[in-house]
Amino acid sequence: KLRQPCTELVCSGKSAAHLFGWGGSHKLGGCNHIKNLATKDGTSLSGQTFKKAHPDMKGKAMNAYVADSSSWVCHETCKLSVSSDKNFAVVRLSNDHKCF
């Protein structure tokens, strides 16, 4: 169950905090293009292996909820309701509907 493939879009309509704690919560919409987050060679990343690859952003640590997990990380492309013309990368765990 922790390593289910990412096949379901779930982040549209949800509020999401930034994965590295930048700013407040953002309302997501128009999400599409679901996939497992993977390395260039196609290896799916768990929260723990994603953290090893990208432990921080501009000095801020990755959210522990994702970083400490052994679940696969899902990647959705979404728009923020306040700037609906730009797509943003959104992640969540494969066994969860909490989006970042």
Coordinates of C-alpha atoms in Angstrom, one line a residue:
K1 CA 0.0 0.0 0.0
L2 CA 2.9 2.4 0.7
R3 CA 4.3 1.9 -2.8
Q4 CA 1.2 2.1 -5.0
P5 CA 1.7 3.7 -8.4
C6 CA 0.5 7.2 -8.8
T7 CA -2.6 7.0 -11.1
E8 CA -5.2 9.2 -9.5
L9 CA -5.4 13.1 -9.6
V10 CA -6.4 14.3 -6.1
C11 CA -5.0 17.8 -5.5
S12 CA -7.5 19.9 -7.5
G13 CA -9.6 22.0 -5.0
K14 CA -7.3 21.3 -2.1
S15 CA -5.2 23.8 -0.1
A16 CA -1.5 23.0 -0.1
A17 CA 1.4 24.3 1.9
H18 CA 4.8 24.7 0.1
L19 CA 7.0 21.6 0.4
F20 CA 9.8 23.6 1.8
G21 CA 7.7 26.0 3.9
W22 CA 7.7 29.1 1.6
G23 CA 4.6 31.3 2.1
G24 CA 1.3 30.2 3.3
S25 CA -1.3 27.7 1.9
H26 CA -2.3 27.9 -1.7
K27 CA -5.6 26.7 -3.3
L28 CA -4.9 24.3 -6.2
G29 CA -6.9 23.8 -9.4
G30 CA -6.7 22.3 -12.9
C31 CA -4.4 19.5 -11.8
N32 CA -3.3 17.1 -14.4
H33 CA -0.3 14.9 -15.6
I34 CA -0.1 12.5 -12.6
K35 CA 3.0 10.4 -12.4
N36 CA 5.4 8.9 -9.9
L37 CA 8.2 11.3 -9.1
A38 CA 11.3 9.6 -10.5
T39 CA 15.0 10.0 -11.2
K40 CA 16.3 10.6 -14.7
D41 CA 16.8 6.9 -15.1
G42 CA 13.1 6.2 -14.2
T43 CA 13.6 5.0 -10.6
S44 CA 10.6 6.0 -8.5
L45 CA 11.4 8.1 -5.4
S46 CA 10.0 7.6 -1.9
G47 CA 9.8 10.5 0.4
Q48 CA 13.1 9.4 2.0
T49 CA 15.0 9.1 -1.4
F50 CA 13.5 12.4 -2.6
K51 CA 14.9 14.1 0.5
K52 CA 18.3 12.7 -0.2
A53 CA 18.2 14.1 -3.7
H54 CA 16.8 17.5 -2.6
P55 CA 17.2 18.0 1.2
D56 CA 16.5 21.7 1.2
M57 CA 15.6 24.7 -0.9
K58 CA 17.4 28.0 -0.1
G59 CA 18.2 26.8 3.4
K60 CA 14.7 25.5 4.2
A61 CA 14.2 21.8 4.9
M62 CA 11.7 19.6 3.2
N63 CA 8.5 19.0 5.1
A64 CA 9.0 16.0 7.3
Y65 CA 5.7 14.5 6.4
V66 CA 7.0 13.8 3.0
A67 CA 10.7 13.6 3.8
D68 CA 10.4 10.8 6.4
S69 CA 8.0 8.6 4.4
S70 CA 8.8 5.4 2.6
S71 CA 5.8 5.8 0.3
W72 CA 6.2 6.7 -3.3
V73 CA 6.0 10.4 -4.1
C74 CA 3.4 11.4 -6.7
H75 CA 3.8 14.5 -8.9
E76 CA 0.8 16.4 -10.3
T77 CA 0.9 19.6 -12.3
C78 CA -1.5 22.2 -10.9
K79 CA -2.4 25.8 -11.2
L80 CA -2.8 28.2 -8.2
S81 CA -6.2 29.8 -8.1
V82 CA -4.6 33.2 -7.8
S83 CA -2.4 32.8 -10.9
S84 CA -4.3 30.4 -13.1
D85 CA -2.0 30.9 -16.2
K86 CA 1.0 29.2 -14.6
N87 CA 1.6 25.5 -13.8
F88 CA 3.3 24.4 -10.6
A89 CA 4.7 21.1 -9.5
V90 CA 2.7 19.6 -6.7
V91 CA 3.7 16.5 -4.7
R92 CA 1.9 14.1 -2.4
L93 CA 2.4 10.6 -1.1
S94 CA 1.0 7.7 -3.1
N95 CA -1.2 6.5 -0.2
D96 CA -2.4 9.9 0.8
H97 CA -4.3 13.0 -0.4
K98 CA -2.3 15.7 1.4
C99 CA -0.7 17.9 -1.3
F100 CA 2.4 20.1 -1.1

